[in-house]
Amino acid sequence: MRGKDFSYNHPASQLRHLTIRQLRSLAALANKGSVTAASTHLGLTQPAVTQQLRQLQELAGLPLVQRTGDGMLLTAAGREVLTLASRIEAAIADCQGSLDLLAGRTGGMVHLGAVSTAKYFVPHAIAAFSKRFPKIEIKLTIGNREEIREAMHSYDLDFAVMGRPPEDVSVDVRLLGQNPHIIIASKGHWLERDAGLSLTDLVHETFITREPGSGTRTLMEGLFQKSDLEPIIGMEMSSNETIKQAVMAGLGVAFISAHTVASELAQGRLVILDVGGLPIVRQWYAIRRSDKLLLPPAQAMFDFLGTEGSNYLPDVPGLDAGLS
């Protein structure tokens, strides 16, 4: 795009004249990195996309795009307009959903996100809700805490199930229940029968951990930092399933949500180490942005999780009785 002088006295009211096509051109450019790729994505010609971007930039009165060695990148002003585009697309989708409901064309769609640790109970809650409301379609997105937080930021989700609400977004929450975190080891581990262990007793143990950015990893790091200790990290894994297999193979111990290992504990394939101060008990929540309009299907499921979600949390052998 050709450079242009922009006036900082440009009337903001000009943005009232922007179009959806202009916003979608900007979003495609941000996603694809070039006008060529954006035009292919949108099914438009390159000159058409360039024209849409130029008109949007003139309405904004500030440069929205800059050319770099890594491609076309958005300026701070461009990112602000992109946020507006995300909100408008979400509002359009909400409106379409409402019209479909009113017209009787669909039972509605719910887009639910969940941190990966919650996948051990969220599908059971979905199944129970679907039996009650069989015409409602549910899309489930699983990711780590940062991925789900980003999806909430971009209005991609109706709501999410996670352990700690994002701090940079105003949210409404529904409490589901407790989320205890423990340290596990393989059956027959040399510390299995020891009672009253401290974190100091574990400083020579190798920990198998989740990746940085996950809620479990953050909680584990905070636990050790409070005791001025640093765990030995053997391997970082993005999958709780892989962590469980590594621990059962004797490659190390792991700090993990008890809900992810309930089955293995019941089968005697893993054991809980008796460490003072554990379990650390956090909470499970269903969380939605306060400014996110929920259509009736999503509101029904949000309320369902708040009233009945605790029924689907896994029973943890030898632990649940001690939680209050």
Coordinates of C-alpha atoms in Angstrom, one line a residue:
M1 CA 0.0 0.0 0.0
R2 CA 1.3 3.5 -0.9
G3 CA 2.3 5.7 2.0
K4 CA 0.0 8.6 3.0
D5 CA 0.1 11.6 5.3
F6 CA -2.4 11.2 8.1
S7 CA -4.0 14.0 10.1
Y8 CA -4.2 13.4 13.8
N9 CA -7.2 15.8 13.8
H10 CA -9.1 13.3 11.6
P11 CA -12.7 13.1 12.8
A12 CA -13.4 9.8 14.6
S13 CA -16.9 9.9 13.3
Q14 CA -15.6 8.8 9.9
L15 CA -15.4 5.3 11.2
R16 CA -19.2 5.2 11.1
H17 CA -18.8 4.8 7.3
L18 CA -16.6 1.7 7.4
T19 CA -17.9 -1.6 5.9
I20 CA -17.7 -5.2 6.8
R21 CA -15.7 -5.9 3.7
Q22 CA -13.1 -3.4 4.8
L23 CA -12.8 -5.0 8.2
R24 CA -12.6 -8.5 6.8
S25 CA -9.8 -7.4 4.4
L26 CA -7.8 -6.2 7.4
A27 CA -8.5 -9.4 9.4
A28 CA -7.4 -11.5 6.4
L29 CA -4.2 -9.5 6.0
A30 CA -3.4 -9.8 9.7
N31 CA -4.0 -13.6 9.5
K32 CA -2.2 -14.3 6.2
G33 CA 0.5 -11.7 6.2
S34 CA 0.2 -10.5 2.6
V35 CA -2.3 -8.9 0.3
T36 CA -1.9 -11.8 -2.1
A37 CA -2.7 -14.4 0.5
A38 CA -5.5 -12.3 1.9
S39 CA -7.1 -11.9 -1.5
T40 CA -7.0 -15.7 -2.1
H41 CA -8.6 -16.3 1.3
L42 CA -11.4 -13.8 0.7
G43 CA -12.0 -14.8 -2.9
L44 CA -11.3 -11.3 -4.1
T45 CA -8.7 -9.7 -6.5
Q46 CA -5.6 -8.2 -5.1
P47 CA -6.6 -4.7 -6.3
A48 CA -10.0 -5.1 -4.6
V49 CA -8.4 -6.0 -1.2
T50 CA -5.8 -3.2 -1.5
Q51 CA -8.7 -0.7 -2.2
Q52 CA -10.6 -1.9 0.8
L53 CA -7.6 -1.5 3.0
R54 CA -6.8 1.9 1.6
Q55 CA -10.4 3.1 2.3
L56 CA -10.4 1.8 5.8
Q57 CA -7.1 3.4 6.5
E58 CA -8.4 6.8 5.2
L59 CA -11.5 6.4 7.5
A60 CA -9.3 5.6 10.5
G61 CA -7.0 8.6 9.8
L62 CA -4.0 6.6 11.0
P63 CA -1.7 4.0 9.4
L64 CA -3.1 0.6 10.0
V65 CA -0.5 -1.5 8.2
Q66 CA 3.3 -1.4 7.9
R67 CA 5.5 -3.4 5.5
T68 CA 8.3 -5.3 7.2
G69 CA 10.8 -8.0 6.3
D70 CA 8.4 -10.5 7.8
G71 CA 5.5 -9.3 5.6
M72 CA 2.6 -6.9 6.2
L73 CA 2.0 -6.3 9.9
L74 CA -0.6 -4.3 11.7
T75 CA 0.3 -1.1 13.6
A76 CA -1.1 -0.4 17.1
A77 CA -4.0 1.4 15.4
G78 CA -4.5 -1.6 13.1
R79 CA -4.7 -3.9 16.0
E80 CA -7.3 -1.7 17.6
V81 CA -9.4 -1.8 14.5
L82 CA -8.9 -5.6 14.3
T83 CA -10.4 -5.9 17.8
L84 CA -13.4 -4.0 16.5
A85 CA -13.6 -6.5 13.6
S86 CA -13.6 -9.4 16.0
R87 CA -16.4 -8.0 18.1
I88 CA -18.5 -7.2 15.0
E89 CA -18.1 -10.7 13.6
A90 CA -19.1 -12.1 17.0
A91 CA -22.2 -9.9 17.0
I92 CA -23.1 -11.0 13.5
A93 CA -22.8 -14.6 14.4
D94 CA -24.9 -14.0 17.5
C95 CA -27.6 -12.3 15.5
Q96 CA -27.6 -15.1 12.9
G97 CA -28.0 -17.6 15.6
S98 CA -30.9 -15.7 17.1
L99 CA -32.6 -15.5 13.7
D100 CA -32.1 -19.2 13.1
L101 CA -33.6 -20.0 16.5
L102 CA -36.6 -17.7 15.8
A103 CA -37.1 -19.3 12.4
G104 CA -36.9 -22.8 13.8
R105 CA -34.0 -23.7 11.5
T106 CA -31.7 -25.0 14.2
G107 CA -31.6 -25.9 17.9
G108 CA -28.7 -23.5 18.3
M109 CA -24.9 -23.8 18.6
V110 CA -22.8 -23.5 21.7
H111 CA -19.0 -23.0 21.4
L112 CA -17.4 -24.1 24.6
G113 CA -13.7 -24.0 25.4
A114 CA -11.9 -26.0 28.1
V115 CA -8.4 -26.1 29.4
S116 CA -6.8 -29.5 28.7
T117 CA -7.1 -30.7 32.3
A118 CA -10.9 -30.2 32.2
K119 CA -11.3 -32.7 29.3
Y120 CA -11.6 -35.5 31.9
F121 CA -15.0 -34.3 33.0
V122 CA -16.3 -31.7 30.5
P123 CA -17.4 -34.4 27.9
H124 CA -19.5 -36.1 30.5
A125 CA -21.2 -32.8 31.3
I126 CA -21.8 -32.2 27.6
A127 CA -23.3 -35.7 27.2
A128 CA -25.8 -35.1 30.0
F129 CA -26.7 -31.6 28.6
S130 CA -27.2 -33.1 25.1
K131 CA -29.6 -35.7 26.4
R132 CA -31.7 -32.9 27.8
F133 CA -31.4 -30.6 24.8
P134 CA -30.7 -32.9 21.8
K135 CA -31.1 -30.2 19.1
I136 CA -28.4 -28.0 20.5
E137 CA -25.0 -28.5 18.7
I138 CA -21.9 -28.1 20.9
K139 CA -18.5 -27.4 19.6
L140 CA -15.7 -28.1 22.1
T141 CA -12.2 -26.5 21.9
I142 CA -9.5 -27.9 24.1
G143 CA -6.2 -25.9 24.8
N144 CA -3.9 -24.8 27.5
R145 CA -4.7 -21.8 29.7
E146 CA -3.1 -19.2 27.4
E147 CA -4.8 -20.6 24.3
I148 CA -8.2 -20.6 25.9
R149 CA -7.6 -17.1 27.3
E150 CA -6.7 -15.8 23.8
A151 CA -9.9 -17.5 22.4
M152 CA -11.9 -15.6 25.0
H153 CA -10.2 -12.4 24.1
S154 CA -11.2 -12.7 20.4
Y155 CA -14.8 -13.6 21.3
D156 CA -14.4 -17.0 19.7
L157 CA -16.0 -18.8 22.7
D158 CA -19.4 -18.5 24.3
F159 CA -17.7 -19.5 27.6
A160 CA -14.9 -21.6 28.9
V161 CA -14.2 -24.1 31.7
M162 CA -11.0 -23.3 33.5
G163 CA -9.5 -23.0 36.9
R164 CA -8.6 -19.3 37.1
P165 CA -10.4 -16.5 35.4
P166 CA -8.4 -14.3 33.1
E167 CA -7.2 -11.2 35.0
D168 CA -7.4 -8.8 32.0
V169 CA -11.1 -9.4 31.0
S170 CA -14.3 -8.7 32.9
V171 CA -16.1 -12.0 33.3
D172 CA -19.1 -13.7 34.8
V173 CA -18.5 -17.1 36.5
R174 CA -20.3 -20.2 37.6
L175 CA -18.6 -22.3 40.2
L176 CA -18.4 -26.0 39.2
G177 CA -16.4 -27.5 42.1
Q178 CA -13.0 -28.1 43.6
N179 CA -9.9 -28.9 41.6
P180 CA -7.3 -30.6 43.9
H181 CA -3.6 -30.8 42.7
I182 CA -1.3 -33.5 44.0
I183 CA 2.1 -35.0 43.4
I184 CA 2.0 -38.5 41.8
A185 CA 4.6 -41.3 41.4
S186 CA 4.7 -44.7 39.9
K187 CA 3.5 -47.7 41.9
G188 CA 6.4 -49.0 44.1
H189 CA 8.2 -45.6 44.1
W190 CA 10.6 -45.5 47.1
L191 CA 8.7 -42.6 48.7
E192 CA 5.3 -44.3 48.3
R193 CA 4.9 -45.4 51.9
D194 CA 6.5 -42.3 53.5
A195 CA 4.1 -40.0 55.4
G196 CA 4.5 -36.3 56.0
L197 CA 7.0 -35.6 53.2
S198 CA 8.1 -32.0 52.5
L199 CA 9.1 -30.4 49.3
T200 CA 12.7 -30.6 50.4
D201 CA 12.4 -34.4 50.3
L202 CA 11.6 -34.1 46.6
V203 CA 14.4 -31.8 45.5
H204 CA 16.4 -34.7 44.1
E205 CA 13.3 -36.1 42.2
T206 CA 12.9 -35.5 38.5
F207 CA 9.6 -33.8 37.7
I208 CA 7.7 -34.4 34.5
T209 CA 5.8 -31.2 33.9
R210 CA 3.3 -29.4 31.6
E211 CA 4.5 -26.7 29.3
P212 CA 5.0 -23.1 30.3
G213 CA 1.7 -21.2 30.0
S214 CA -0.4 -24.0 31.4
G215 CA -2.2 -23.4 34.6
T216 CA -0.8 -26.5 36.2
R217 CA 2.8 -25.5 35.5
T218 CA 2.2 -22.0 36.9
L219 CA 0.7 -23.5 40.1
M220 CA 3.6 -25.9 40.5
E221 CA 6.2 -23.1 40.1
G222 CA 4.4 -21.0 42.6
L223 CA 4.4 -23.9 45.1
F224 CA 8.2 -24.4 44.9
Q225 CA 8.9 -20.6 44.9
K226 CA 7.1 -20.2 48.2
S227 CA 9.6 -22.6 49.7
D228 CA 12.6 -21.1 47.9
L229 CA 13.2 -24.4 46.1
E230 CA 13.6 -25.2 42.5
P231 CA 12.4 -28.6 41.1
I232 CA 14.5 -30.6 38.7
I233 CA 12.6 -30.5 35.4
G234 CA 13.2 -33.7 33.4
M235 CA 10.7 -33.3 30.5
E236 CA 8.1 -30.8 29.5
M237 CA 4.9 -32.2 27.9
S238 CA 1.7 -30.6 26.6
S239 CA -0.3 -33.7 27.2
N240 CA -1.5 -34.9 30.6
E241 CA -1.8 -38.4 29.1
T242 CA 1.9 -38.4 28.1
I243 CA 2.8 -37.2 31.6
K244 CA 0.9 -40.0 33.2
Q245 CA 2.6 -42.6 30.9
A246 CA 6.1 -41.1 31.7
V247 CA 5.4 -41.3 35.5
M248 CA 4.1 -44.9 35.3
A249 CA 7.3 -45.8 33.3
G250 CA 9.3 -44.5 36.3
L251 CA 10.8 -41.5 34.5
G252 CA 9.9 -39.1 37.3
V253 CA 7.1 -37.7 39.5
A254 CA 4.6 -35.1 38.5
F255 CA 2.5 -32.3 40.0
I256 CA -0.9 -32.6 38.4
S257 CA -4.6 -32.1 38.9
A258 CA -6.0 -35.1 40.7
H259 CA -8.9 -35.2 38.2
T260 CA -6.6 -36.2 35.4
V261 CA -5.3 -39.4 37.2
A262 CA -8.5 -40.6 39.0
S263 CA -8.7 -43.7 36.9
E264 CA -5.0 -44.7 37.2
L265 CA -5.1 -44.2 41.0
A266 CA -8.2 -46.4 41.2
Q267 CA -6.4 -49.1 39.2
G268 CA -3.2 -48.8 41.4
R269 CA -1.0 -47.8 38.5
L270 CA -0.1 -44.5 40.1
V271 CA 0.1 -43.4 43.8
I272 CA -0.2 -40.0 45.6
L273 CA 2.8 -38.9 47.5
D274 CA 2.0 -37.7 51.0
V275 CA 3.5 -34.2 50.8
G276 CA 2.7 -31.6 53.5
G277 CA 0.6 -28.7 52.2
L278 CA -1.0 -30.8 49.5
P279 CA -3.4 -31.1 47.9
I280 CA -3.5 -27.5 46.7
V281 CA -7.2 -27.0 46.1
R282 CA -8.3 -24.6 43.3
Q283 CA -11.7 -24.3 41.8
W284 CA -13.3 -25.2 38.5
Y285 CA -15.4 -22.4 36.9
A286 CA -17.5 -21.9 33.8
I287 CA -16.4 -18.4 32.7
R288 CA -17.8 -16.0 30.1
R289 CA -16.9 -12.4 29.1
S290 CA -19.3 -10.0 30.7
D291 CA -19.7 -8.2 27.4
K292 CA -20.4 -11.5 25.5
L293 CA -24.1 -11.9 24.6
L294 CA -25.2 -15.4 25.2
L295 CA -28.0 -16.8 23.0
P296 CA -30.5 -19.0 24.8
P297 CA -28.7 -22.3 24.0
A298 CA -25.4 -21.0 25.4
Q299 CA -27.1 -19.5 28.4
A300 CA -28.9 -22.7 29.1
M301 CA -25.6 -24.7 29.1
F302 CA -23.8 -22.0 31.1
D303 CA -26.5 -22.2 33.8
F304 CA -26.5 -26.0 33.6
L305 CA -22.8 -26.2 34.4
G306 CA -23.3 -23.8 37.3
T307 CA -26.0 -25.9 38.9
E308 CA -25.0 -29.5 37.9
G309 CA -21.4 -29.3 36.7
S310 CA -20.1 -30.6 40.0
N311 CA -21.9 -33.9 39.4
Y312 CA -19.4 -34.8 36.6
L313 CA -16.2 -34.1 38.5
P314 CA -14.2 -37.4 38.8
D315 CA -14.0 -39.2 42.2
V316 CA -10.4 -39.4 43.3
P317 CA -9.7 -42.5 45.5
G318 CA -8.2 -41.7 48.9
L319 CA -8.6 -37.9 48.4
D320 CA -12.2 -36.8 48.0
A321 CA -13.1 -37.6 51.6
G322 CA -10.5 -35.2 52.9
L323 CA -11.6 -32.3 50.8
S324 CA -14.1 -29.7 52.2

